[in-house]
CSV table of C-alpha atoms and ligand atoms in Angstrom, one decimal:
chain,number,residue,atom,x,y,z
A,1,MET,CA,5.7,-5.9,-30.1
A,2,ASN,CA,4.6,-3.0,-32.1
A,3,TRP,CA,1.8,-0.2,-31.1
A,4,ASN,CA,-1.5,-0.7,-32.6
A,5,ARG,CA,-3.8,1.5,-30.7
A,6,LYS,CA,-5.1,4.8,-32.1
A,7,HIS,CA,-5.6,6.3,-28.8
A,8,LEU,CA,-4.3,6.3,-25.3
A,9,LEU,CA,-7.2,6.6,-22.9
A,10,ASP,CA,-6.4,4.7,-19.8
A,11,LEU,CA,-3.7,1.9,-18.6
A,12,GLN,CA,-6.4,-0.4,-17.4
A,13,ALA,CA,-6.9,-1.7,-21.1
A,14,LEU,CA,-3.3,-2.1,-21.6
A,15,GLU,CA,-1.1,-5.3,-21.9
A,16,ALA,CA,2.1,-5.6,-19.7
A,17,GLY,CA,3.7,-5.7,-23.1
A,18,GLU,CA,2.4,-2.3,-24.1
A,19,ILE,CA,3.1,-0.7,-20.9
A,20,THR,CA,7.0,-2.0,-21.5
A,21,LEU,CA,7.0,-1.0,-25.0
A,22,ILE,CA,6.4,2.7,-23.9
A,23,LEU,CA,8.8,2.4,-21.2
A,24,ASP,CA,11.6,1.2,-23.5
A,25,VAL,CA,10.8,3.7,-26.3
A,26,ALA,CA,11.0,6.4,-23.7
A,27,ARG,CA,14.4,5.3,-22.5
A,28,GLU,CA,15.4,6.0,-26.4
A,29,PHE,CA,13.8,9.4,-26.0
A,30,ARG,CA,15.5,10.3,-22.6
A,31,ALA,CA,18.9,9.4,-24.3
A,32,VAL,CA,17.7,12.2,-27.2
A,33,GLY,CA,17.2,14.6,-24.5
A,34,GLU,CA,20.9,14.1,-23.4
A,35,ARG,CA,21.9,15.2,-27.2
A,36,ASP,CA,23.2,18.7,-28.0
A,37,ILE,CA,20.2,18.7,-30.6
A,38,LYS,CA,17.2,17.1,-28.7
A,39,LYS,CA,14.8,17.4,-31.5
A,40,VAL,CA,13.9,14.5,-34.1
A,41,GLY,CA,11.4,14.8,-37.1
A,42,ALA,CA,9.1,12.0,-36.3
A,43,LEU,CA,5.9,14.3,-36.1
A,44,ARG,CA,6.9,16.7,-38.8
A,45,GLY,CA,3.8,18.1,-40.6
A,46,ARG,CA,1.3,16.8,-37.8
A,47,THR,CA,-0.6,19.1,-35.6
A,48,VAL,CA,-1.1,18.3,-31.8
A,49,VAL,CA,-3.8,20.3,-29.8
A,50,ASN,CA,-3.4,20.6,-26.2
A,51,LEU,CA,-7.0,20.9,-25.1
A,52,PHE,CA,-7.0,21.5,-21.5
A,53,VAL,CA,-10.0,22.1,-19.7
A,54,GLU,CA,-8.7,21.8,-16.4
A,55,PRO,CA,-5.5,23.6,-14.8
A,56,SER,CA,-2.1,21.9,-15.6
A,57,THR,CA,1.5,22.9,-15.1
A,58,ARG,CA,3.5,20.0,-15.7
A,59,THR,CA,1.5,17.9,-18.1
A,60,ARG,CA,0.7,20.6,-20.6
A,61,ILE,CA,4.1,22.1,-20.8
A,62,SER,CA,5.3,18.4,-20.9
A,63,PHE,CA,3.0,17.6,-24.0
A,64,GLU,CA,3.9,20.7,-25.6
A,65,LEU,CA,7.5,20.4,-25.4
A,66,ALA,CA,7.2,16.7,-26.3
A,67,ALA,CA,5.5,17.5,-29.4
A,68,MET,CA,7.8,20.5,-30.2
A,69,ARG,CA,11.0,18.0,-29.6
A,70,LEU,CA,9.2,15.6,-32.4
A,71,SER,CA,8.7,18.6,-34.6
A,72,ALA,CA,5.0,18.7,-34.6
A,73,ASP,CA,3.0,22.0,-35.0
A,74,VAL,CA,1.5,22.6,-31.5
A,75,ILE,CA,-1.6,24.4,-30.5
A,76,ASN,CA,-2.3,25.3,-26.8
A,77,PHE,CA,-6.2,25.5,-26.5
A,78,THR,CA,-7.1,27.5,-23.1
A,79,ALA,CA,-10.6,26.5,-22.3
A,80,GLU,CA,-11.4,30.0,-20.4
A,81,ALA,CA,-10.7,31.8,-23.4
A,82,SER,CA,-12.4,29.5,-25.7
A,83,SER,CA,-15.9,29.1,-27.2
A,84,LEU,CA,-16.5,26.4,-24.5
A,85,LYS,CA,-17.3,29.4,-22.2
A,86,LYS,CA,-20.1,30.4,-25.0
A,87,GLY,CA,-21.7,27.0,-24.7
A,88,GLU,CA,-20.0,25.2,-27.3
A,89,THR,CA,-20.0,21.4,-26.6
A,90,LEU,CA,-16.9,19.3,-26.1
A,91,LYS,CA,-17.8,17.1,-29.3
A,92,ASP,CA,-18.5,20.6,-31.7
A,93,THR,CA,-15.1,21.9,-30.4
A,94,LEU,CA,-13.3,18.5,-31.3
A,95,ARG,CA,-14.9,18.5,-34.7
A,96,ASN,CA,-13.8,22.2,-35.3
A,97,LEU,CA,-10.2,21.4,-34.3
A,98,GLU,CA,-10.4,18.5,-36.6
A,99,ALA,CA,-11.6,20.7,-39.4
A,100,MET,CA,-8.3,22.6,-39.0
A,101,ASN,CA,-6.5,19.3,-39.3
A,102,ALA,CA,-5.6,18.5,-35.8
A,103,ASP,CA,-3.9,15.0,-35.9
A,104,PHE,CA,-3.7,14.6,-32.0
A,105,VAL,CA,-6.1,16.1,-29.2
A,106,ILE,CA,-4.4,15.9,-26.0
A,107,LEU,CA,-7.5,16.1,-23.4
A,108,ARG,CA,-7.7,17.1,-20.1
A,109,HIS,CA,-11.1,17.3,-18.5
A,110,GLY,CA,-12.9,17.5,-15.0
A,111,ALA,CA,-15.4,14.8,-16.3
A,112,SER,CA,-14.2,10.9,-16.1
A,113,GLY,CA,-14.6,9.5,-19.2
A,114,ALA,CA,-14.5,12.5,-21.4
A,115,PRO,CA,-11.5,11.3,-23.6
A,116,HIS,CA,-13.4,7.6,-24.0
A,117,PHE,CA,-16.6,9.8,-25.2
A,118,LEU,CA,-14.5,11.9,-27.5
A,119,SER,CA,-12.7,8.8,-29.2
A,120,ARG,CA,-16.0,7.4,-30.0
A,121,PHE,CA,-16.2,9.6,-32.9
A,122,ALA,CA,-12.6,11.2,-33.0
A,123,ARG,CA,-10.7,11.0,-36.5
A,124,SER,CA,-7.8,12.3,-34.6
A,125,HIS,CA,-5.8,10.5,-32.0
A,126,VAL,CA,-7.3,11.2,-28.5
A,127,ILE,CA,-4.5,11.2,-25.6
A,128,ASN,CA,-5.9,11.3,-21.9
A,129,ALA,CA,-4.2,13.8,-19.9
A,130,GLY,CA,-6.3,13.4,-16.8
A,131,ASP,CA,-9.8,12.8,-16.8
A,132,GLY,CA,-11.7,13.5,-13.4
A,133,ALA,CA,-10.8,10.9,-10.7
A,134,HIS,CA,-10.5,8.2,-13.3
A,135,GLU,CA,-7.1,8.1,-15.1
A,136,HIS,CA,-4.0,10.0,-15.7
A,137,PRO,CA,-2.3,7.3,-18.1
A,138,THR,CA,0.8,9.2,-18.6
A,139,GLN,CA,1.7,10.0,-15.2
A,140,GLY,CA,1.2,6.5,-14.5
A,141,LEU,CA,3.5,5.6,-17.4
A,142,LEU,CA,6.3,8.4,-16.2
A,143,ASP,CA,6.0,7.0,-12.5
A,144,VAL,CA,6.8,3.3,-13.5
A,145,PHE,CA,9.3,4.7,-15.8
A,146,THR,CA,11.1,6.5,-12.8
A,147,ILE,CA,10.8,3.5,-10.7
A,148,ARG,CA,12.1,1.1,-13.3
A,149,GLU,CA,15.3,3.4,-13.7
A,150,HIS,CA,16.1,3.6,-10.1
A,151,LYS,CA,15.2,-0.1,-9.4
A,152,GLY,CA,16.0,-2.0,-12.7
A,153,ARG,CA,12.9,-3.6,-12.6
A,154,ILE,CA,8.9,-3.4,-11.3
A,155,ALA,CA,8.2,-7.1,-10.5
A,156,GLY,CA,8.2,-7.5,-6.8
A,157,LEU,CA,8.8,-4.5,-5.6
A,158,LYS,CA,6.9,-3.0,-2.5
A,159,VAL,CA,5.1,0.4,-3.5
A,160,THR,CA,3.0,2.5,-1.1
A,161,ILE,CA,0.6,4.8,-2.2
A,162,LEU,CA,-0.3,7.2,0.2
A,163,GLY,CA,-2.9,9.9,0.5
A,164,ASP,CA,-6.4,10.6,-1.3
A,165,ILE,CA,-6.9,7.4,-3.3
A,166,LEU,CA,-10.5,7.8,-3.7
A,167,TYR,CA,-10.5,11.1,-6.0
A,168,SER,CA,-7.1,10.5,-7.4
A,169,ARG,CA,-6.6,9.4,-10.9
A,170,VAL,CA,-2.7,9.2,-10.6
A,171,ALA,CA,-3.5,6.5,-8.0
A,172,ARG,CA,-5.6,4.5,-10.4
A,173,SER,CA,-2.9,4.8,-13.6
A,174,ASN,CA,-0.3,3.8,-11.0
A,175,ILE,CA,-2.2,0.9,-9.6
A,176,TRP,CA,-3.1,-0.6,-12.9
A,177,ALA,CA,0.5,-0.2,-14.2
A,178,LEU,CA,2.0,-1.3,-10.9
A,179,LEU,CA,-0.2,-4.6,-10.7
A,180,LYS,CA,0.3,-5.2,-14.5
A,181,LEU,CA,4.0,-5.4,-14.2
A,182,GLY,CA,4.0,-7.4,-10.9
A,183,ALA,CA,4.6,-4.8,-7.9
A,184,GLN,CA,2.9,-5.2,-4.6
A,185,VAL,CA,0.9,-2.3,-4.3
A,186,THR,CA,-0.2,-1.0,-0.9
A,187,LEU,CA,-2.8,1.8,-0.3
A,188,CYS,CA,-2.8,4.0,2.8
A,189,GLY,CA,-4.6,7.4,3.9
A,190,PRO,CA,-7.7,8.0,5.9
A,191,PRO,CA,-10.5,5.4,5.7
A,192,THR,CA,-12.8,7.7,4.0
A,193,LEU,CA,-10.4,8.3,1.1
A,194,VAL,CA,-9.1,4.6,1.1
A,195,PRO,CA,-11.9,2.4,0.8
A,196,LYS,CA,-11.4,-1.3,1.2
A,197,VAL,CA,-13.0,-1.9,-2.2
A,198,PHE,CA,-9.4,-1.4,-3.6
A,199,GLU,CA,-8.5,-4.8,-2.2
A,200,GLN,CA,-10.7,-6.3,-5.0
A,201,TRP,CA,-8.0,-5.0,-7.7
A,202,GLY,CA,-5.1,-6.6,-5.8
A,203,CYS,CA,-3.9,-3.9,-3.6
A,204,ARG,CA,-3.4,-4.2,0.0
A,205,VAL,CA,-5.5,-1.6,2.0
A,206,THR,CA,-4.2,-0.4,5.4
A,207,TRP,CA,-5.1,2.9,7.3
A,208,ASN,CA,-1.9,2.4,9.4
A,209,VAL,CA,0.7,4.6,7.8
A,210,GLU,CA,3.7,3.1,9.8
A,211,ASP,CA,2.6,-0.4,8.7
A,212,ALA,CA,2.0,1.0,5.2
A,213,VAL,CA,5.8,2.2,4.7
A,214,ARG,CA,7.7,-0.3,6.6
A,215,GLY,CA,9.8,-1.9,4.3
A,216,ALA,CA,8.7,0.0,1.0
A,217,ASP,CA,11.0,0.2,-2.0
A,218,VAL,CA,9.1,3.2,-3.2
A,219,VAL,CA,6.7,5.5,-1.5
A,220,ASN,CA,4.1,7.8,-3.9
A,221,LEU,CA,2.5,10.5,-2.0
A,222,LEU,CA,-0.9,12.0,-3.4
A,223,ARG,CA,-2.3,15.5,-2.9
A,224,ILE,CA,-5.4,15.8,-1.1
A,225,GLN,CA,-7.9,16.8,-4.0
A,226,HIS,CA,-10.1,19.1,-2.3
A,227,GLU,CA,-11.4,20.2,-5.8
A,228,ARG,CA,-13.1,16.9,-6.3
A,229,GLN,CA,-14.5,16.4,-2.7
A,230,ARG,CA,-18.0,17.0,-2.2
A,231,LYS,CA,-17.8,17.0,1.6
A,232,THR,CA,-15.2,17.0,4.4
A,233,MET,CA,-13.6,13.8,4.2
A,234,PHE,CA,-11.2,14.3,7.5
A,235,PRO,CA,-11.4,16.8,10.4
A,236,SER,CA,-8.5,19.2,9.2
A,237,ILE,CA,-5.3,19.7,7.3
A,238,GLY,CA,-3.6,19.9,10.4
A,239,GLU,CA,-4.7,16.3,11.5
A,240,TYR,CA,-3.9,14.9,8.1
A,241,ALA,CA,-0.3,16.0,8.3
A,242,THR,CA,0.0,14.5,11.4
A,243,LEU,CA,-1.5,11.2,10.9
A,244,PHE,CA,-0.6,10.4,7.3
A,245,GLY,CA,2.0,13.2,6.3
A,246,LEU,CA,5.5,11.7,5.4
A,247,ASN,CA,8.3,12.8,8.3
A,248,ARG,CA,11.5,11.9,9.0
A,249,ALA,CA,10.2,8.9,11.8
A,250,ARG,CA,8.3,7.3,8.8
A,251,LEU,CA,11.1,7.9,6.4
A,252,SER,CA,13.6,5.8,8.5
A,253,LEU,CA,10.8,2.7,8.4
A,254,LEU,CA,11.3,2.7,4.4
A,255,HIS,CA,13.9,0.3,2.8
A,256,PRO,CA,17.2,2.0,2.9
A,257,ASP,CA,17.5,2.5,-0.7
A,258,ALA,CA,13.8,3.8,-1.0
A,259,ILE,CA,12.7,6.6,-3.4
A,260,ILE,CA,10.1,9.2,-2.6
A,261,MET,CA,7.6,10.2,-5.3
A,262,HIS,CA,5.0,12.8,-5.7
A,263,PRO,CA,3.3,13.5,-8.9
A,264,GLY,CA,2.7,17.3,-8.2
A,265,PRO,CA,1.4,19.9,-7.3
A,266,ILE,CA,2.9,19.3,-3.7
A,267,ASN,CA,1.3,20.9,-0.5
A,268,ARG,CA,4.5,21.3,1.5
A,269,GLY,CA,3.9,20.6,5.2
A,270,VAL,CA,0.9,18.4,4.4
A,271,GLU,CA,1.7,15.1,2.6
A,272,ILE,CA,5.2,15.7,3.1
A,273,GLU,CA,7.6,17.6,5.4
A,274,SER,CA,8.9,20.5,3.1
A,275,GLU,CA,12.7,19.5,3.5
A,276,LEU,CA,11.7,15.9,2.6
A,277,ALA,CA,10.5,17.0,-0.7
A,278,ASP,CA,14.0,18.3,-1.6
A,279,CYS,CA,16.1,15.4,0.1
A,280,ASP,CA,18.4,13.0,-2.0
A,281,ARG,CA,15.8,10.1,-1.7
A,282,SER,CA,13.0,12.5,-3.5
A,283,VAL,CA,12.9,11.8,-7.2
A,284,ILE,CA,10.1,14.1,-7.6
A,285,LEU,CA,11.6,16.7,-10.4
A,286,GLU,CA,13.2,13.5,-12.0
A,287,GLN,CA,9.5,12.4,-12.6
A,288,VAL,CA,9.0,15.6,-14.3
A,289,THR,CA,12.0,15.2,-16.6
A,290,ASN,CA,11.1,11.7,-17.3
A,291,GLY,CA,7.5,12.8,-18.2
A,292,LEU,CA,8.8,14.3,-21.4
A,293,ALA,CA,10.5,11.1,-22.6
A,294,VAL,CA,7.4,9.2,-21.7
A,295,ARG,CA,5.2,11.8,-23.9
A,296,MET,CA,7.6,11.8,-26.7
A,297,ALA,CA,7.1,7.9,-26.6
A,298,VAL,CA,3.5,7.8,-26.4
A,299,LEU,CA,3.0,10.3,-29.4
A,300,TYR,CA,6.0,8.5,-31.2
A,301,LEU,CA,4.1,5.1,-31.0
A,302,ILE,CA,0.8,6.3,-31.7
A,303,ASN,CA,1.8,8.1,-34.8
A,304,GLY,CA,3.3,4.6,-36.0
A,305,GLY,CA,6.8,4.8,-34.9
A,306,ARG,CA,8.9,1.9,-34.0
A,307,PRO,CA,11.2,0.9,-31.5
A,308,GLY,CA,14.6,1.5,-32.4
A,309,GLU,CA,14.2,3.5,-35.6
A,310,ILE,CA,14.5,6.9,-33.9
A,311,SER,CA,17.0,9.2,-35.7
B,1,LIG,N1,1.2,15.9,-12.2
B,1,LIG,C1,0.2,16.5,-12.7
B,1,LIG,O1,-0.6,16.2,-13.8
B,1,LIG,O2,0.5,17.8,-12.8
B,1,LIG,P1,-0.3,19.0,-13.4
B,1,LIG,O3,-1.8,18.9,-12.8
B,1,LIG,O4,0.3,20.4,-13.0
B,1,LIG,O5,-0.4,18.7,-14.9
């Protein structure tokens, strides 16, 4: 299978085969990352603009490094220091970037659908780096890549996503990718943050954390997204940590080979006891490492690269 999409906007629209293609190419790029010289020439002469209108550590640096490792020219756009602050629209910002021959625009934005909006008139390739509570497709891809590397497959695995599902773009991208690849997905958290409507997507929903984690092959913990919540969704952080945080007692209920995941940033002592974030079952930093290979694969495929032809 070859890639034939101009943009990467979400995982909901992708076929299982397209997701598998990205994961397979990411595996090739992970091997490149283990060489002495970690750079290839696939995007030489291309310009990649990181247009981040919301804060980011992992995603922005990972895309920057991915583009550099592919030999692209990289521009980091900081919204706070840009003419967006003077009232310039996102559309006009894009047009100006394209007037300077931007080939790729990597967009993080607080508004769900912002990358889809830009893609309607973009000449450049638009990649969604997280849009509001909608999707974070490269995070979903790096998460399923990490699971596949550990478990050798996705189909049939029991994956529990625990935390703020309602406001999480990471949850939505994970759910689409995992279901398309045949995993059994359980969602858990406070009822206000885990509505039953997700059952219509094909997920199991439970508000009982012990029930959610028992026998799970993977538990993916999500941060409480206070920045997106318009009202108080549960009584206190302390109560959340007690009722839904991953602790040693809950860890003992997982499958003995289960892995612990978190997209970051972590709130230690809230969604996970601090020492568990660093224990040998945790693959949290490995997710970050894999994110680089996945983003290299996405840029490479959208640029017309083919599997097996990375030199
Ligand atoms: N996982 C993630 O999106 O982290 P950043 O917000 O730091 O990019």
